[in-house]
GROMACS .gro file of C-alpha atoms in nm:
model
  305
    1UNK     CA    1  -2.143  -1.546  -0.594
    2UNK     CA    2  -2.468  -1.591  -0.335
    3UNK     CA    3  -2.201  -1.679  -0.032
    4UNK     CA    4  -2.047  -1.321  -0.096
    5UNK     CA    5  -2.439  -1.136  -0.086
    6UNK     CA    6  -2.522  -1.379   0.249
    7UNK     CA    7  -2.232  -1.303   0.459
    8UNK     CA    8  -2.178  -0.903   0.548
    9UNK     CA    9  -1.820  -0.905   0.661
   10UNK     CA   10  -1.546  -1.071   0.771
   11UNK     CA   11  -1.336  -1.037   1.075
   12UNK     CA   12  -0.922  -0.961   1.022
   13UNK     CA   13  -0.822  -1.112   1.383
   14UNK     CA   14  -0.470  -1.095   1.384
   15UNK     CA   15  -0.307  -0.848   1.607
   16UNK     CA   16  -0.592  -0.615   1.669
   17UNK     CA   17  -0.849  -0.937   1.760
   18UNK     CA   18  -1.008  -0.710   2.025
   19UNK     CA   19  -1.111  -0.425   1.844
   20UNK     CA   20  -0.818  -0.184   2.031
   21UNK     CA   21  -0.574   0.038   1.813
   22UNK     CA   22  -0.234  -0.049   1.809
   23UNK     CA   23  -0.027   0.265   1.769
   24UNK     CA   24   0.336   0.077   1.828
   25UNK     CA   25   0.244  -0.191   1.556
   26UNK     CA   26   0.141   0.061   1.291
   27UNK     CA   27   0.461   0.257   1.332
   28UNK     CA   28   0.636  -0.094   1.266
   29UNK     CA   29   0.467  -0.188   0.970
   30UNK     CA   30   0.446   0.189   0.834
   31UNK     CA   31   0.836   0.190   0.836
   32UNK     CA   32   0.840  -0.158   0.706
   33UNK     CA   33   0.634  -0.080   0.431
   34UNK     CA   34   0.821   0.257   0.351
   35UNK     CA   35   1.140   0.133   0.366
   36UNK     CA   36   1.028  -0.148   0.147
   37UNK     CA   37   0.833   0.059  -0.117
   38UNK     CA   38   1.116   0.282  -0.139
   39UNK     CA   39   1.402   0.062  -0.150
   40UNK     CA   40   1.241  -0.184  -0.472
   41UNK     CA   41   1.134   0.201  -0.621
   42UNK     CA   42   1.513   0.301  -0.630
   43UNK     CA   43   1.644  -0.035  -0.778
   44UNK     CA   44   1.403   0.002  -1.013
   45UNK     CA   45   1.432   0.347  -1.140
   46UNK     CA   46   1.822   0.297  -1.157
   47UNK     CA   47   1.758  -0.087  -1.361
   48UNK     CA   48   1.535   0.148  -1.580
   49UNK     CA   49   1.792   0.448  -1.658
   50UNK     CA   50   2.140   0.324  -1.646
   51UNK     CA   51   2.136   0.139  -2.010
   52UNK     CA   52   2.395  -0.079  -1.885
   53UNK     CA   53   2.144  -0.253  -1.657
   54UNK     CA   54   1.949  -0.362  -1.973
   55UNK     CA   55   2.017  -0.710  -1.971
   56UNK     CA   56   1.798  -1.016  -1.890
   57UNK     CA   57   1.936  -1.031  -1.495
   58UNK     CA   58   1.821  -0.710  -1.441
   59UNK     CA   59   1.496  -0.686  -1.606
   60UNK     CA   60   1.442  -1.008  -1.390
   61UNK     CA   61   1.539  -0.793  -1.097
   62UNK     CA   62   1.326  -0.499  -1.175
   63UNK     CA   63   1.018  -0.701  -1.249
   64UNK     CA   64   1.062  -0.876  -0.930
   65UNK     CA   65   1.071  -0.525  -0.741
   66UNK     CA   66   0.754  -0.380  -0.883
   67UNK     CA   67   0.635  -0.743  -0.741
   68UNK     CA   68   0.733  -0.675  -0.399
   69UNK     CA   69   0.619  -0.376  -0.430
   70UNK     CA   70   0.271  -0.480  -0.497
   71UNK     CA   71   0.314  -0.753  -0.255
   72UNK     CA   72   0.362  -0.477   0.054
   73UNK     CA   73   0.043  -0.282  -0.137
   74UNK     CA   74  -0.233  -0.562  -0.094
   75UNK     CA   75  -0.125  -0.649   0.263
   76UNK     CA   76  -0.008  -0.352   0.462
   77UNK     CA   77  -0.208  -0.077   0.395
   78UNK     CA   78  -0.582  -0.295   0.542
   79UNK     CA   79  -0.394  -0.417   0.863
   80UNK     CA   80  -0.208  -0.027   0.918
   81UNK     CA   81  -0.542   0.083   0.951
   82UNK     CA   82  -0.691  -0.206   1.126
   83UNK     CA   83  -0.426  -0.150   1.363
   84UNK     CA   84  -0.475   0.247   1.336
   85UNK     CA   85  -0.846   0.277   1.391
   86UNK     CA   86  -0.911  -0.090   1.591
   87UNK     CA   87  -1.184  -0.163   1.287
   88UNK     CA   88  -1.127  -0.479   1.197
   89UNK     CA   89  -1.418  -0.566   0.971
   90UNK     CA   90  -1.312  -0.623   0.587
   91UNK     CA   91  -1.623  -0.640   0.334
   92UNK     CA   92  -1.660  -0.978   0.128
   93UNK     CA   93  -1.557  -0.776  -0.196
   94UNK     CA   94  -1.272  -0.583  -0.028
   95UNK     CA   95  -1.183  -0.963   0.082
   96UNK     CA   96  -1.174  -1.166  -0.270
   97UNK     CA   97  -1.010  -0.859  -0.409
   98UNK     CA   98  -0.755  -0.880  -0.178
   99UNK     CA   99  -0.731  -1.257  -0.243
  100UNK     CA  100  -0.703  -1.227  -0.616
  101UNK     CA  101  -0.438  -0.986  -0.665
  102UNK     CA  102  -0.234  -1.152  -0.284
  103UNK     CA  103  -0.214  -1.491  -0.522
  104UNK     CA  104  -0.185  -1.308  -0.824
  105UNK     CA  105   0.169  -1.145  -0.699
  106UNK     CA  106   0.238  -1.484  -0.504
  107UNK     CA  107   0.244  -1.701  -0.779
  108UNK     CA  108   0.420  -1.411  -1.025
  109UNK     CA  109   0.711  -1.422  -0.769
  110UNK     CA  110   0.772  -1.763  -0.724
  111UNK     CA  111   0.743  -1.881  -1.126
  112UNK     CA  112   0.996  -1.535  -1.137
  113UNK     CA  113   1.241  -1.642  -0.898
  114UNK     CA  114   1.242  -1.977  -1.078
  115UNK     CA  115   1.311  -1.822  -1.387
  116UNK     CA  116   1.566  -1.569  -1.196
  117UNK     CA  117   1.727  -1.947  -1.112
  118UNK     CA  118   1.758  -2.063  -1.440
  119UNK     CA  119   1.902  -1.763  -1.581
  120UNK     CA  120   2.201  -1.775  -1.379
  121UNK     CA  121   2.244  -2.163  -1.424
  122UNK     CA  122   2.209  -2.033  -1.818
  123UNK     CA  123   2.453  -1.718  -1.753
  124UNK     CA  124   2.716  -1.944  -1.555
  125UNK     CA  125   2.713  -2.343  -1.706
  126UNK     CA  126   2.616  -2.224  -2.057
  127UNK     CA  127   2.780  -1.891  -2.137
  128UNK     CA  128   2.844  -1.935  -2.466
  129UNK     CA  129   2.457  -2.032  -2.560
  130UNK     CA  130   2.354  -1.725  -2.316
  131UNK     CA  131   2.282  -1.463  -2.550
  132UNK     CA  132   2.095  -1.757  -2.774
  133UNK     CA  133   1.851  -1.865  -2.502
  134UNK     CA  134   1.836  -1.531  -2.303
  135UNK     CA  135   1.704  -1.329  -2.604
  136UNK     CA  136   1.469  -1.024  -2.665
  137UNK     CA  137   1.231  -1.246  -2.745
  138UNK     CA  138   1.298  -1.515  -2.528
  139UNK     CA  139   1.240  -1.284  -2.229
  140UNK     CA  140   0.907  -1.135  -2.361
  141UNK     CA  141   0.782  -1.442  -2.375
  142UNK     CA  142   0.883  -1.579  -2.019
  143UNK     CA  143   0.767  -1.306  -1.850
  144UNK     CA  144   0.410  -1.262  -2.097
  145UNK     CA  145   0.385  -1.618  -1.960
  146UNK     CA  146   0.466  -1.589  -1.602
  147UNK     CA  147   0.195  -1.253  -1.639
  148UNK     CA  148  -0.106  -1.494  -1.776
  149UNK     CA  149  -0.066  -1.792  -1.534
  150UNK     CA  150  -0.030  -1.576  -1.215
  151UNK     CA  151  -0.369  -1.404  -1.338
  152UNK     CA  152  -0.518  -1.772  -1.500
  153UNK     CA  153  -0.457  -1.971  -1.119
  154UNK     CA  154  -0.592  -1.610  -0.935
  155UNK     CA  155  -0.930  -1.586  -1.146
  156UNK     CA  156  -0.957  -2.014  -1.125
  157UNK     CA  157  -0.877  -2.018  -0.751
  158UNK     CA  158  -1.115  -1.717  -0.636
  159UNK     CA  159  -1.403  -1.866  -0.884
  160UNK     CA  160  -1.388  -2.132  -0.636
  161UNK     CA  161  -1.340  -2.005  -0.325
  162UNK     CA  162  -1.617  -1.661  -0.361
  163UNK     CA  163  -1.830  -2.022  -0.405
  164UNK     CA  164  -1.744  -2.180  -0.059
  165UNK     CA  165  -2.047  -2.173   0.229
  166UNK     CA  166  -1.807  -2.001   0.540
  167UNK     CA  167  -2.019  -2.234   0.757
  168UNK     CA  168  -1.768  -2.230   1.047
  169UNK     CA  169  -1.681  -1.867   1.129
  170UNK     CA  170  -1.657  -1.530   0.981
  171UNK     CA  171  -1.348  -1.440   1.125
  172UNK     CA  172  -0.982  -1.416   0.980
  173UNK     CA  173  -0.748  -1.551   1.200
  174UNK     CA  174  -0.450  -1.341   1.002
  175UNK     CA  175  -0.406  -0.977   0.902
  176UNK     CA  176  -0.517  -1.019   0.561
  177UNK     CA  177  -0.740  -1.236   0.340
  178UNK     CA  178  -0.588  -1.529   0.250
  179UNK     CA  179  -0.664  -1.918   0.079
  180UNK     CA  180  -0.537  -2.099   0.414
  181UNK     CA  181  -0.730  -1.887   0.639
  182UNK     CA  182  -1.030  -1.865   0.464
  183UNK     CA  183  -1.034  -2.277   0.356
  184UNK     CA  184  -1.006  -2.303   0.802
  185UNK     CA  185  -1.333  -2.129   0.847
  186UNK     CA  186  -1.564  -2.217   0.510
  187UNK     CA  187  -1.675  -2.620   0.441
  188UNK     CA  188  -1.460  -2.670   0.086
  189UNK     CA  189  -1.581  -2.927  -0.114
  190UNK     CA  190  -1.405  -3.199  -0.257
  191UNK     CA  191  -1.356  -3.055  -0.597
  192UNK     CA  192  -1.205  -2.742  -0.400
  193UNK     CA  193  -0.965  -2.949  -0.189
  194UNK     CA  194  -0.825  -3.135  -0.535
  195UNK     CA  195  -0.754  -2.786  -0.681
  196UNK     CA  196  -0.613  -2.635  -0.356
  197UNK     CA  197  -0.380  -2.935  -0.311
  198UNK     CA  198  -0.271  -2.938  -0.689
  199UNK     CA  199  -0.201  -2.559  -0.743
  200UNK     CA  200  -0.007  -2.627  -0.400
  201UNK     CA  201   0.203  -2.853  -0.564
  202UNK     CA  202   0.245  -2.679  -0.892
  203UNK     CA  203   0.339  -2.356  -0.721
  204UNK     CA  204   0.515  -2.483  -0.474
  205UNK     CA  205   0.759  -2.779  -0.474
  206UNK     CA  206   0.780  -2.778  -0.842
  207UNK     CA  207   0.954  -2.444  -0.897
  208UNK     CA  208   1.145  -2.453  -0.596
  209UNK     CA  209   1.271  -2.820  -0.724
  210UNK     CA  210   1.383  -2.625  -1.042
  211UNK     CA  211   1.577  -2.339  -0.831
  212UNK     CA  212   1.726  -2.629  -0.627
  213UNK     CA  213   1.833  -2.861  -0.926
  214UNK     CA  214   1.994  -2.509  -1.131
  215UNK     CA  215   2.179  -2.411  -0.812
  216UNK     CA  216   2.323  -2.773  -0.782
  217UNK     CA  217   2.420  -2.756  -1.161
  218UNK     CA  218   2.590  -2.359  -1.086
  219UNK     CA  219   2.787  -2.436  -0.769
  220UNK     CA  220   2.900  -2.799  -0.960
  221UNK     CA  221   2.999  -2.593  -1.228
  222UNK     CA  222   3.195  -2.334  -1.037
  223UNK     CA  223   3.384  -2.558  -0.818
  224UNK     CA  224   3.551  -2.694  -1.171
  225UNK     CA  225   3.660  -2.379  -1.219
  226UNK     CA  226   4.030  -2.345  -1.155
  227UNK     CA  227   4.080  -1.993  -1.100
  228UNK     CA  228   3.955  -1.849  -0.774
  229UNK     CA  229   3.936  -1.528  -0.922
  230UNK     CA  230   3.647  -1.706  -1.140
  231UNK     CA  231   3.479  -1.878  -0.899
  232UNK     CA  232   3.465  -1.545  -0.671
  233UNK     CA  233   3.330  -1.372  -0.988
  234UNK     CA  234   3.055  -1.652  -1.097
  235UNK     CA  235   2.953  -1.706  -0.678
  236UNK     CA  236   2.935  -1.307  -0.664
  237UNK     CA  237   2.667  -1.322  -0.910
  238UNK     CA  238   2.419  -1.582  -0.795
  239UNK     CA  239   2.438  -1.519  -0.426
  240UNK     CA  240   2.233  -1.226  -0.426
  241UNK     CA  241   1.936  -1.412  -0.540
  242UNK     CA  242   2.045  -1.731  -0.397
  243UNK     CA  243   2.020  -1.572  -0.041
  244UNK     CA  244   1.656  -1.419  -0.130
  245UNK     CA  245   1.536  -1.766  -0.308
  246UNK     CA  246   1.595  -1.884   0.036
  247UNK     CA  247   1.441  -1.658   0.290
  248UNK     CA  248   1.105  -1.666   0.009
  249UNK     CA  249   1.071  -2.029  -0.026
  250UNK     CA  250   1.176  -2.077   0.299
  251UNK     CA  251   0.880  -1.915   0.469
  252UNK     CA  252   0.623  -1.985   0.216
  253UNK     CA  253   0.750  -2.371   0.259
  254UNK     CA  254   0.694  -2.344   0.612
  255UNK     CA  255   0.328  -2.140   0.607
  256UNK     CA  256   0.152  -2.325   0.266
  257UNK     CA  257   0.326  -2.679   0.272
  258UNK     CA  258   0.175  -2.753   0.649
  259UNK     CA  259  -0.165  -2.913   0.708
  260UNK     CA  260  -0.451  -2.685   0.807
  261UNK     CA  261  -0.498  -2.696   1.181
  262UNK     CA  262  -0.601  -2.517   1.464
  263UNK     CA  263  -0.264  -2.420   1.600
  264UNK     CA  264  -0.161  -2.314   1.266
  265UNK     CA  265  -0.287  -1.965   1.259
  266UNK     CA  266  -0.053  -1.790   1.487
  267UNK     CA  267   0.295  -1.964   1.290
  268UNK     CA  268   0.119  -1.869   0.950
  269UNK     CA  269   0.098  -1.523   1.068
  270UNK     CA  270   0.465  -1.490   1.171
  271UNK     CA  271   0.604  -1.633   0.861
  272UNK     CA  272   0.337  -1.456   0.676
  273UNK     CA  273   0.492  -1.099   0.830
  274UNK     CA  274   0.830  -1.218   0.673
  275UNK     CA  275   0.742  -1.304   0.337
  276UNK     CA  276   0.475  -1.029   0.305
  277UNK     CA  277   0.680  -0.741   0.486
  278UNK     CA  278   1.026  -0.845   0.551
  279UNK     CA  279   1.144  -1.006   0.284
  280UNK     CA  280   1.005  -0.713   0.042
  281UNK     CA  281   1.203  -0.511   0.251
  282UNK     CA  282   1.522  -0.704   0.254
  283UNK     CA  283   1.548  -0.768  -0.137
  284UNK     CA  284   1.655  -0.445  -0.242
  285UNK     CA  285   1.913  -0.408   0.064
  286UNK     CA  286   2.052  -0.736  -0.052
  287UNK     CA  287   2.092  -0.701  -0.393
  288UNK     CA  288   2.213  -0.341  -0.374
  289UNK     CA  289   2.487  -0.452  -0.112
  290UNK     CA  290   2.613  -0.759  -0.295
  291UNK     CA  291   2.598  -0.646  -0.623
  292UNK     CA  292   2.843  -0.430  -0.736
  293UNK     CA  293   2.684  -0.324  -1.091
  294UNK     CA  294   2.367  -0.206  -0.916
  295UNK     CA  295   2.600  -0.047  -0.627
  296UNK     CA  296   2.766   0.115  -0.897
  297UNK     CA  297   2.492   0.246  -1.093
  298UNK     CA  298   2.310   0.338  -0.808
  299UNK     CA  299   2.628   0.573  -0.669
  300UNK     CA  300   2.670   0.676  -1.013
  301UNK     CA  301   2.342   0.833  -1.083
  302UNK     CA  302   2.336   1.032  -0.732
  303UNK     CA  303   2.686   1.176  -0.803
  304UNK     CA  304   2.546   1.290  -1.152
  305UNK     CA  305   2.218   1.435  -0.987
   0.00000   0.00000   0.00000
């Protein structure tokens, strides 16, 4: 840990790079964040009370909304008051802590919304065998498992990267700390650049390749349906986390999966805003709207109140 003692701060150089506050931008991420943090809260007080919501879909659902909720957490709150107060220095520990629990989340959400995937292709192509694979026990165990390796890759990856020299620059081109931006500005060494490429691959192409190949097997499976009641029914339940699936790996695609360059920075930041802020924001709009049992339950426990 000598590179953290040697270097006194970094510099977050996103949109407050010269030092001035930003009083329009903190009013746009303040409602972003807000209306994020308080749309996953309802879903996931109403997944929590309504016993009918007890089922593996919707524990899925409500894990992945404390995640986004986290997600907003790490990132927002630094760059509203970079933006607030024009400070933009962030301390090396304030920094790696960041780090750790950004890819902690990260990689939590994208093994979940793999699994999310492959309950539905379980739900809709084996229905019969649902309740068999998708048991108590079952799902304690995929999510105890999708808990450990989001913390086992954070703790491995920022063991490596608190050890990198930042021989190029102390400043962040992006509003918070993350592996891409910091890898731009430090000299990584080889062994780094093998475990940044393979923990890009493993957490990247491999379970979006597993989302991909159980959507192909659910809309196969639905358009053999002959009813088009059922296929309405089966499509109504997958599209709500088909649609977010998309927008998620869709962005992180385009910001992780591109070579580190110089003209980088400014697209990383963009999609960074959607997968960090929008998309948080968007999830519980989207599955609220399309989904009629969480509608329901959700209309049903303000009437009662």
């Amino acid at each position: 840990m000598m590179n953290i003692s040697i270097t006194k701060s970094f510099q977050l150089l996103a949109f407050s790079s010269n030092g001035m506050r930003q009083p329009l931008l903190f009013i746009v991420f303040f409602a972003l964040y807000f209306i994020g943090v308080l749309g996953n809260l309802i879903i996931l007080i109403v997944i929590v009370i309504d016993r009918h919501l007890h089922t593996p879909m919707y524990v899925f659902l409500s894990n992945l909304s404390f995640l986004d909720i986290c997600y907003m957490t790490i990132t927002l709150p630094k760059l509203m008051y970079i933006l607030l107060s024009g400070d933009n220095a962030i301390s090396p520990l304030q920094c790696f802590t960041q780090l750790y629990f950004y890819n902690f989340i990260v990689v939590m959400e994208i093994i979940l919304l793999s699994v999310m995937a492959y309950d539905r292709y379980v739900a809709i192509c084996k229905p019969l065998h649902y309740h068999l694979i998708m048991n108590k026990k079952n799902l304690v165990l995929l999510l105890c498992v999708n808990w450990m390796l989001g913390c086992l890759n954070s703790l491995l990856l920022i063991c490596f990267i608190s050890q990198l020299s930042f021989c190029h620059s102390t400043n962040i081109h992006h509003f918070y700390c993350d592996t891409k931006a910091l890898v731009k500005i430090s000299c990584p060494t080889k062994l780094f650049q093998i475990l940044y490429r393979l923990e890009s691959l493993l957490f990247g192409p491999v379970p979006f390749m597993i989302g991909l190949l159980s959507y192909i097997q659910i809309i196969r499976t639905i358009l053999q349906l002959k009813s088009t009641n059922s296929r309405r029914k089966a499509f109504s339940t997958c599209t709500s986390h088909l649609t977010v699936l998309t927008i998620f790996y869709g962005t992180v695609i385009c910001t992780y999966m591109t070579p580190v360059s110089e003209y980088s920075g400014i697209n990383d930041q963009l999609f960074s805003v959607l997968y960090a802020a929008v998309t948080p924001m968007l999830n519980p709009l989207i599955y609220s709207l399309r989904n009629k049992e969480v509608k329901n339950a959700l209309l049903f426990l303000i009437s009662h109140k």
